[in-house]
PDB file of C-alpha atoms in Angstrom:
ATOM      1  CA  THR C1421      38.721 -82.834 -50.909  1.00 61.00           C
ATOM      2  CA  GLN C1422      36.327 -85.372 -52.696  1.00 71.00           C
ATOM      3  CA  LEU C1423      34.685 -87.771 -50.297  1.00 84.00           C
ATOM      4  CA  LEU C1424      33.896 -90.305 -53.063  1.00 92.00           C
ATOM      5  CA  GLU C1425      36.645 -91.087 -55.618  1.00 94.00           C
ATOM      6  CA  GLN C1426      35.486 -92.577 -58.861  1.00 95.00           C
ATOM      7  CA  SER C1427      37.763 -94.389 -61.391  1.00 95.00           C
ATOM      8  CA  PRO C1428      38.433 -94.295 -64.187  1.00 96.00           C
ATOM      9  CA  GLN C1429      37.531 -90.812 -64.923  1.00 94.00           C
ATOM     10  CA  PHE C1430      37.078 -91.634 -68.672  1.00 96.00           C
ATOM     11  CA  LEU C1431      36.545 -94.922 -70.301  1.00 97.00           C
ATOM     12  CA  SER C1432      36.223 -95.435 -74.134  1.00 97.00           C
ATOM     13  CA  ILE C1433      35.372 -98.986 -75.289  1.00 96.00           C
ATOM     14  CA  GLN C1434      33.929-100.853 -78.267  1.00 97.00           C
ATOM     15  CA  GLU C1435      30.373-102.231 -78.358  1.00 97.00           C
ATOM     16  CA  GLY C1436      30.309-105.690 -76.714  1.00 97.00           C
ATOM     17  CA  GLU C1437      33.042-105.209 -74.220  1.00 97.00           C
ATOM     18  CA  ASN C1438      32.742-105.500 -70.475  1.00 97.00           C
ATOM     19  CA  LEU C1439      33.744-102.817 -68.132  1.00 97.00           C
ATOM     20  CA  THR C1440      33.772-101.973 -64.421  1.00 97.00           C
ATOM     21  CA  VAL C1441      33.587 -98.598 -62.623  1.00 98.00           C
ATOM     22  CA  TYR C1442      34.783 -98.029 -59.057  1.00 97.00           C
ATOM     23  CA  CYS C1443      33.706 -95.762 -56.396  1.00 96.00           C
ATOM     24  CA  ASN C1444      35.794 -95.581 -53.269  1.00 95.00           C
ATOM     25  CA  SER C1445      35.955 -93.853 -49.957  1.00 93.00           C
ATOM     26  CA  SER C1446      37.392 -93.887 -46.534  1.00 90.00           C
ATOM     27  CA  SER C1447      34.248 -93.013 -45.057  1.00 89.00           C
ATOM     28  CA  VAL C1448      31.319 -95.392 -44.178  1.00 89.00           C
ATOM     29  CA  PHE C1449      27.822 -94.690 -46.039  1.00 89.00           C
ATOM     30  CA  SER C1450      24.382 -95.691 -44.887  1.00 86.00           C
ATOM     31  CA  SER C1451      23.541 -96.270 -48.513  1.00 88.00           C
ATOM     32  CA  LEU C1452      25.031 -95.559 -52.064  1.00 92.00           C
ATOM     33  CA  GLN C1453      23.274 -94.676 -55.321  1.00 94.00           C
ATOM     34  CA  TRP C1454      24.309 -94.690 -58.953  1.00 97.00           C
ATOM     35  CA  TYR C1455      23.076 -92.371 -61.332  1.00 97.00           C
ATOM     36  CA  ARG C1456      23.478 -91.795 -65.137  1.00 97.00           C
ATOM     37  CA  GLN C1457      23.624 -88.212 -66.417  1.00 95.00           C
ATOM     38  CA  GLU C1458      23.442 -87.283 -70.119  1.00 94.00           C
ATOM     39  CA  PRO C1459      24.410 -83.898 -71.584  1.00 91.00           C
ATOM     40  CA  GLY C1460      22.018 -81.130 -70.775  1.00 91.00           C
ATOM     41  CA  GLU C1461      19.974 -83.397 -68.424  1.00 94.00           C
ATOM     42  CA  GLY C1462      19.720 -84.274 -64.784  1.00 96.00           C
ATOM     43  CA  PRO C1463      21.112 -87.408 -63.122  1.00 96.00           C
ATOM     44  CA  VAL C1464      18.723 -90.399 -63.377  1.00 96.00           C
ATOM     45  CA  LEU C1465      18.681 -92.879 -60.481  1.00 94.00           C
ATOM     46  CA  LEU C1466      19.779 -96.308 -61.562  1.00 96.00           C
ATOM     47  CA  VAL C1467      19.927 -98.170 -58.172  1.00 94.00           C
ATOM     48  CA  THR C1468      20.300 -97.807 -54.466  1.00 92.00           C
ATOM     49  CA  VAL C1469      22.359-100.257 -52.279  1.00 93.00           C
ATOM     50  CA  VAL C1470      21.950-100.257 -48.694  1.00 90.00           C
ATOM     51  CA  THR C1471      23.509-103.502 -47.066  1.00 90.00           C
ATOM     52  CA  GLY C1472      27.205-104.277 -46.972  1.00 92.00           C
ATOM     53  CA  GLY C1473      27.953-106.873 -49.527  1.00 93.00           C
ATOM     54  CA  GLU C1474      24.683-106.407 -51.412  1.00 94.00           C
ATOM     55  CA  VAL C1475      24.771-107.142 -55.048  1.00 96.00           C
ATOM     56  CA  LYS C1476      21.922-105.737 -57.384  1.00 96.00           C
ATOM     57  CA  LYS C1477      21.308-106.552 -61.093  1.00 96.00           C
ATOM     58  CA  LEU C1478      19.774-104.312 -63.580  1.00 94.00           C
ATOM     59  CA  LYS C1479      19.701-106.035 -66.996  1.00 95.00           C
ATOM     60  CA  ARG C1480      23.242-105.838 -68.036  1.00 97.00           C
ATOM     61  CA  LEU C1481      24.314-103.748 -65.147  1.00 97.00           C
ATOM     62  CA  THR C1482      25.618-105.223 -61.881  1.00 97.00           C
ATOM     63  CA  PHE C1483      26.022-103.073 -58.696  1.00 97.00           C
ATOM     64  CA  GLN C1484      27.983-104.095 -55.623  1.00 96.00           C
ATOM     65  CA  PHE C1485      28.192-102.579 -52.162  1.00 95.00           C
ATOM     66  CA  GLY C1486      31.535-103.192 -50.367  1.00 94.00           C
ATOM     67  CA  ASP C1487      31.191-105.262 -46.966  1.00 93.00           C
ATOM     68  CA  ALA C1488      32.316-102.228 -45.147  1.00 93.00           C
ATOM     69  CA  ARG C1489      29.931 -99.918 -46.967  1.00 91.00           C
ATOM     70  CA  LYS C1490      32.890 -97.735 -48.032  1.00 92.00           C
ATOM     71  CA  ASP C1491      33.022 -98.562 -51.739  1.00 94.00           C
ATOM     72  CA  SER C1492      30.910 -99.815 -54.495  1.00 96.00           C
ATOM     73  CA  SER C1493      31.401-100.970 -58.135  1.00 97.00           C
ATOM     74  CA  LEU C1494      29.170-100.942 -61.315  1.00 97.00           C
ATOM     75  CA  HIS C1495      29.860-103.587 -63.880  1.00 97.00           C
ATOM     76  CA  ILE C1496      28.391-103.617 -67.345  1.00 97.00           C
ATOM     77  CA  THR C1497      28.358-106.663 -69.585  1.00 97.00           C
ATOM     78  CA  ALA C1498      28.443-106.542 -73.288  1.00 97.00           C
ATOM     79  CA  ALA C1499      28.302-102.681 -73.451  1.00 97.00           C
ATOM     80  CA  GLN C1500      26.059-100.854 -76.060  1.00 97.00           C
ATOM     81  CA  PRO C1501      26.183 -97.383 -77.518  1.00 96.00           C
ATOM     82  CA  GLY C1502      23.227 -96.526 -75.462  1.00 95.00           C
ATOM     83  CA  ASP C1503      25.157 -97.091 -72.310  1.00 96.00           C
ATOM     84  CA  THR C1504      27.138 -94.027 -73.182  1.00 96.00           C
ATOM     85  CA  GLY C1505      26.910 -91.368 -70.420  1.00 96.00           C
ATOM     86  CA  LEU C1506      28.282 -89.884 -67.185  1.00 96.00           C
ATOM     87  CA  TYR C1507      27.966 -92.546 -64.411  1.00 97.00           C
ATOM     88  CA  LEU C1508      27.871 -90.966 -60.929  1.00 96.00           C
ATOM     89  CA  CYS C1509      27.944 -92.614 -57.501  1.00 96.00           C
ATOM     90  CA  ALA C1510      26.643 -90.755 -54.565  1.00 94.00           C
ATOM     91  CA  GLY C1511      26.469 -91.645 -50.828  1.00 90.00           C
ATOM     92  CA  VAL C1512      24.490 -90.849 -47.790  1.00 84.00           C
ATOM     93  CA  SER C1513      26.726 -90.351 -44.843  1.00 75.00           C
ATOM     94  CA  VAL C1514      26.141 -92.246 -41.570  1.00 70.00           C
ATOM     95  CA  ARG C1515      26.484 -88.902 -39.705  1.00 67.00           C
ATOM     96  CA  GLY C1516      23.183 -87.803 -38.580  1.00 59.00           C
ATOM     97  CA  SER C1517      23.847 -84.183 -38.938  1.00 58.00           C
ATOM     98  CA  THR C1518      24.433 -84.608 -42.711  1.00 62.00           C
ATOM     99  CA  LEU C1519      21.748 -87.232 -43.105  1.00 66.00           C
ATOM    100  CA  GLY C1520      19.955 -85.320 -45.797  1.00 76.00           C
ATOM    101  CA  ARG C1521      22.761 -84.662 -48.297  1.00 85.00           C
ATOM    102  CA  LEU C1522      24.270 -86.780 -51.095  1.00 90.00           C
ATOM    103  CA  TYR C1523      28.031 -86.747 -51.605  1.00 91.00           C
ATOM    104  CA  PHE C1524      28.775 -87.275 -55.264  1.00 94.00           C
ATOM    105  CA  GLY C1525      31.909 -88.666 -56.889  1.00 94.00           C
ATOM    106  CA  ARG C1526      33.143 -86.691 -59.982  1.00 93.00           C
ATOM    107  CA  GLY C1527      31.858 -89.285 -62.363  1.00 94.00           C
ATOM    108  CA  THR C1528      33.006 -91.636 -65.018  1.00 96.00           C
ATOM    109  CA  GLN C1529      32.340 -90.615 -68.641  1.00 96.00           C
ATOM    110  CA  LEU C1530      31.652 -93.830 -70.607  1.00 97.00           C
ATOM    111  CA  THR C1531      31.712 -93.758 -74.401  1.00 97.00           C
ATOM    112  CA  VAL C1532      30.662 -97.051 -76.096  1.00 97.00           C
ATOM    113  CA  TRP C1533      31.615 -97.024 -79.713  1.00 96.00           C
ATOM    114  CA  PRO C1534      29.503 -99.181 -82.346  1.00 95.00           C
TER     115      PRO C1534
ATOM    116  CA  ASN M1202       3.240 -89.075 -63.284  1.00 55.00           C
ATOM    117  CA  ALA M1203       5.484 -85.887 -63.213  1.00 73.00           C
ATOM    118  CA  GLY M1204       8.868 -86.018 -61.914  1.00 92.00           C
ATOM    119  CA  VAL M1205      10.865 -83.163 -60.553  1.00 96.00           C
ATOM    120  CA  MET M1206      10.096 -79.897 -62.561  1.00 96.00           C
ATOM    121  CA  GLN M1207      12.608 -77.113 -62.743  1.00 97.00           C
ATOM    122  CA  ASN M1208      12.258 -73.713 -64.631  1.00 97.00           C
ATOM    123  CA  PRO M1209      13.515 -71.920 -66.454  1.00 97.00           C
ATOM    124  CA  ARG M1210      15.920 -74.619 -68.122  1.00 97.00           C
ATOM    125  CA  HIS M1211      18.084 -71.873 -69.217  1.00 97.00           C
ATOM    126  CA  LEU M1212      18.549 -68.317 -67.685  1.00 98.00           C
ATOM    127  CA  VAL M1213      20.869 -65.635 -68.644  1.00 98.00           C
ATOM    128  CA  ARG M1214      21.690 -62.794 -66.308  1.00 98.00           C
ATOM    129  CA  ARG M1215      24.030 -59.921 -66.433  1.00 97.00           C
ATOM    130  CA  ARG M1216      26.270 -59.289 -63.506  1.00 97.00           C
ATOM    131  CA  GLY M1217      24.469 -57.595 -60.458  1.00 97.00           C
ATOM    132  CA  GLN M1218      21.001 -58.991 -61.508  1.00 98.00           C
ATOM    133  CA  GLU M1219      18.986 -61.367 -59.480  1.00 98.00           C
ATOM    134  CA  ALA M1220      18.342 -64.998 -60.512  1.00 98.00           C
ATOM    135  CA  ARG M1221      15.372 -67.042 -59.430  1.00 98.00           C
ATOM    136  CA  LEU M1222      15.335 -70.686 -59.975  1.00 98.00           C
ATOM    137  CA  ARG M1223      12.111 -72.709 -59.249  1.00 98.00           C
ATOM    138  CA  CYS M1224      11.598 -76.462 -58.394  1.00 97.00           C
ATOM    139  CA  SER M1225       8.436 -78.552 -58.142  1.00 97.00           C
ATOM    140  CA  PRO M1226       9.359 -81.849 -56.352  1.00 95.00           C
ATOM    141  CA  VAL M1227       7.651 -85.187 -57.236  1.00 94.00           C
ATOM    142  CA  LYS M1228       4.234 -85.188 -56.036  1.00 91.00           C
ATOM    143  CA  GLY M1229       4.110 -86.412 -52.351  1.00 88.00           C
ATOM    144  CA  HIS M1230       7.669 -85.677 -51.773  1.00 90.00           C
ATOM    145  CA  SER M1231       8.254 -83.229 -48.872  1.00 89.00           C
ATOM    146  CA  HIS M1232      12.093 -83.149 -48.941  1.00 92.00           C
ATOM    147  CA  VAL M1233      13.940 -80.998 -51.402  1.00 95.00           C
ATOM    148  CA  TYR M1234      17.727 -80.458 -52.091  1.00 95.00           C
ATOM    149  CA  TRP M1235      19.510 -78.045 -54.271  1.00 97.00           C
ATOM    150  CA  TYR M1236      22.896 -78.884 -55.907  1.00 97.00           C
ATOM    151  CA  ARG M1237      25.169 -77.121 -58.158  1.00 97.00           C
ATOM    152  CA  GLN M1238      27.330 -78.692 -60.896  1.00 95.00           C
ATOM    153  CA  LEU M1239      30.385 -77.098 -62.178  1.00 89.00           C
ATOM    154  CA  PRO M1240      32.447 -78.456 -65.053  1.00 77.00           C
ATOM    155  CA  GLU M1241      35.327 -80.693 -63.695  1.00 75.00           C
ATOM    156  CA  GLU M1242      33.875 -80.398 -60.051  1.00 80.00           C
ATOM    157  CA  GLY M1243      30.898 -82.695 -60.024  1.00 86.00           C
ATOM    158  CA  LEU M1244      27.740 -82.108 -58.119  1.00 94.00           C
ATOM    159  CA  LYS M1245      27.954 -80.276 -54.824  1.00 94.00           C
ATOM    160  CA  PHE M1246      25.293 -80.077 -52.026  1.00 94.00           C
ATOM    161  CA  MET M1247      23.925 -76.718 -51.423  1.00 95.00           C
ATOM    162  CA  VAL M1248      20.803 -76.792 -49.319  1.00 95.00           C
ATOM    163  CA  TYR M1249      18.184 -79.216 -47.781  1.00 93.00           C
ATOM    164  CA  LEU M1250      14.703 -78.017 -47.131  1.00 94.00           C
ATOM    165  CA  GLN M1251      11.243 -79.545 -45.984  1.00 92.00           C
ATOM    166  CA  LYS M1252       8.081 -77.520 -46.214  1.00 88.00           C
ATOM    167  CA  GLU M1253       8.599 -74.260 -44.661  1.00 88.00           C
ATOM    168  CA  ASN M1254      12.033 -75.136 -42.994  1.00 92.00           C
ATOM    169  CA  ILE M1255      15.638 -75.067 -44.007  1.00 93.00           C
ATOM    170  CA  ILE M1256      17.026 -78.117 -42.547  1.00 90.00           C
ATOM    171  CA  ASP M1257      20.757 -77.885 -43.828  1.00 90.00           C
ATOM    172  CA  GLU M1258      22.286 -74.921 -45.615  1.00 92.00           C
ATOM    173  CA  SER M1259      25.901 -75.569 -45.004  1.00 91.00           C
ATOM    174  CA  GLY M1260      26.677 -75.998 -48.622  1.00 92.00           C
ATOM    175  CA  MET M1261      25.230 -72.714 -49.675  1.00 94.00           C
ATOM    176  CA  PRO M1262      27.187 -69.503 -49.685  1.00 94.00           C
ATOM    177  CA  LYS M1263      26.132 -67.213 -46.761  1.00 92.00           C
ATOM    178  CA  GLU M1264      25.957 -64.173 -48.993  1.00 94.00           C
ATOM    179  CA  ARG M1265      23.734 -63.498 -51.911  1.00 97.00           C
ATOM    180  CA  PHE M1266      22.215 -66.973 -51.884  1.00 97.00           C
ATOM    181  CA  SER M1267      18.844 -68.059 -50.208  1.00 97.00           C
ATOM    182  CA  ALA M1268      16.339 -70.873 -50.618  1.00 97.00           C
ATOM    183  CA  GLU M1269      12.807 -71.464 -49.507  1.00 96.00           C
ATOM    184  CA  PHE M1270      10.275 -74.025 -49.774  1.00 95.00           C
ATOM    185  CA  PRO M1271       6.876 -72.522 -48.689  1.00 92.00           C
ATOM    186  CA  LYS M1272       3.784 -74.397 -47.681  1.00 89.00           C
ATOM    187  CA  GLU M1273       2.199 -73.779 -51.081  1.00 89.00           C
ATOM    188  CA  GLY M1274       4.147 -73.478 -54.375  1.00 91.00           C
ATOM    189  CA  PRO M1275       7.552 -74.526 -55.686  1.00 95.00           C
ATOM    190  CA  SER M1276      10.907 -74.191 -53.871  1.00 97.00           C
ATOM    191  CA  ILE M1277      12.855 -71.272 -54.976  1.00 98.00           C
ATOM    192  CA  LEU M1278      16.818 -70.801 -55.002  1.00 98.00           C
ATOM    193  CA  ARG M1279      17.517 -67.169 -55.283  1.00 98.00           C
ATOM    194  CA  ILE M1280      20.673 -65.602 -56.133  1.00 98.00           C
ATOM    195  CA  GLN M1281      21.184 -61.859 -55.753  1.00 97.00           C
ATOM    196  CA  GLN M1282      23.689 -59.795 -57.435  1.00 97.00           C
ATOM    197  CA  VAL M1283      25.047 -62.653 -59.642  1.00 97.00           C
ATOM    198  CA  VAL M1284      28.574 -62.726 -60.500  1.00 96.00           C
ATOM    199  CA  ARG M1285      30.297 -64.793 -63.368  1.00 95.00           C
ATOM    200  CA  GLY M1286      31.435 -67.359 -60.989  1.00 94.00           C
ATOM    201  CA  ASP M1287      27.807 -68.228 -60.248  1.00 96.00           C
ATOM    202  CA  SER M1288      27.420 -69.616 -63.849  1.00 96.00           C
ATOM    203  CA  ALA M1289      26.746 -73.296 -63.455  1.00 96.00           C
ATOM    204  CA  ALA M1290      23.958 -75.939 -63.733  1.00 97.00           C
ATOM    205  CA  TYR M1291      21.694 -75.876 -60.671  1.00 98.00           C
ATOM    206  CA  PHE M1292      19.933 -79.138 -59.938  1.00 98.00           C
ATOM    207  CA  CYS M1293      16.992 -79.743 -57.603  1.00 97.00           C
ATOM    208  CA  ALA M1294      16.125 -83.100 -56.227  1.00 96.00           C
ATOM    209  CA  SER M1295      13.358 -84.452 -54.103  1.00 94.00           C
ATOM    210  CA  SER M1296      12.920 -87.482 -51.860  1.00 91.00           C
ATOM    211  CA  LEU M1297      10.135 -89.163 -49.974  1.00 86.00           C
ATOM    212  CA  ARG M1298      11.852 -89.930 -46.734  1.00 73.00           C
ATOM    213  CA  THR M1299      15.494 -89.928 -45.242  1.00 63.00           C
ATOM    214  CA  SER M1300      14.810 -92.464 -42.392  1.00 62.00           C
ATOM    215  CA  GLY M1301      17.560 -94.889 -41.690  1.00 56.00           C
ATOM    216  CA  GLY M1302      20.049 -93.236 -44.077  1.00 57.00           C
ATOM    217  CA  TYR M1303      17.886 -94.480 -46.937  1.00 67.00           C
ATOM    218  CA  ASN M1304      17.429 -91.361 -49.210  1.00 76.00           C
ATOM    219  CA  GLU M1305      16.616 -91.933 -52.787  1.00 87.00           C
ATOM    220  CA  GLN M1306      16.780 -88.549 -54.438  1.00 91.00           C
ATOM    221  CA  PHE M1307      15.126 -87.964 -57.680  1.00 94.00           C
ATOM    222  CA  PHE M1308      16.605 -85.139 -59.863  1.00 96.00           C
ATOM    223  CA  GLY M1309      15.224 -82.560 -62.199  1.00 97.00           C
ATOM    224  CA  PRO M1310      16.530 -81.478 -65.455  1.00 97.00           C
ATOM    225  CA  GLY M1311      18.392 -78.493 -64.043  1.00 97.00           C
ATOM    226  CA  THR M1312      18.601 -74.722 -64.758  1.00 98.00           C
ATOM    227  CA  ARG M1313      21.606 -73.624 -66.543  1.00 97.00           C
ATOM    228  CA  LEU M1314      22.664 -70.256 -65.560  1.00 97.00           C
ATOM    229  CA  THR M1315      24.697 -68.024 -67.477  1.00 97.00           C
ATOM    230  CA  VAL M1316      26.080 -64.610 -66.064  1.00 97.00           C
ATOM    231  CA  LEU M1317      27.341 -62.278 -68.769  1.00 95.00           C
TER     232      LEU M1317
END
């Protein structure tokens, strides 16, 4: 079973469109991180959200952490071909025994066409 | 300003051989994690180490797999008697701290293991 569910699994859009990617769980997380991964490379950290309801912006990317710290979303405005990649959400569980590990969603593969 | 370094980037082994994967964390980071990524399955936690200590190995198979992070030198993930099912991308990550549930992990480029 997957602790974090991401949707959609695949997203193919035209340059200039807006999109939202979702990351949901029934579990509470101390923090949640978003990564982007390109083929043949490791995940690159985009942002960490810690507080319930927190919103962070990174240029055209807006990240939100749910009030109950069980879900998160990533919104991209005016997508560009350079945004193409696999977007992964990963959470740190509140359980002390598993404090070190990240639980990953399966990812959303985004393709932005020029 | 080096990030996490992993080598080799690609490793080919025949069934029954040993695979050794190396990871040098970000300078100053004392927490190291290993993850395995299989197609269609996403990244799965394997083991969490601090210098000279294994903190959590609950994600690592009990047989054939071992990990260490010595006082000096890189962290090593060792797979003995590899089988085809071990073929995957193995990623190492490091972090500065884990206090209060805040645990930003920075990933290396991975080692792609192929077992023939």
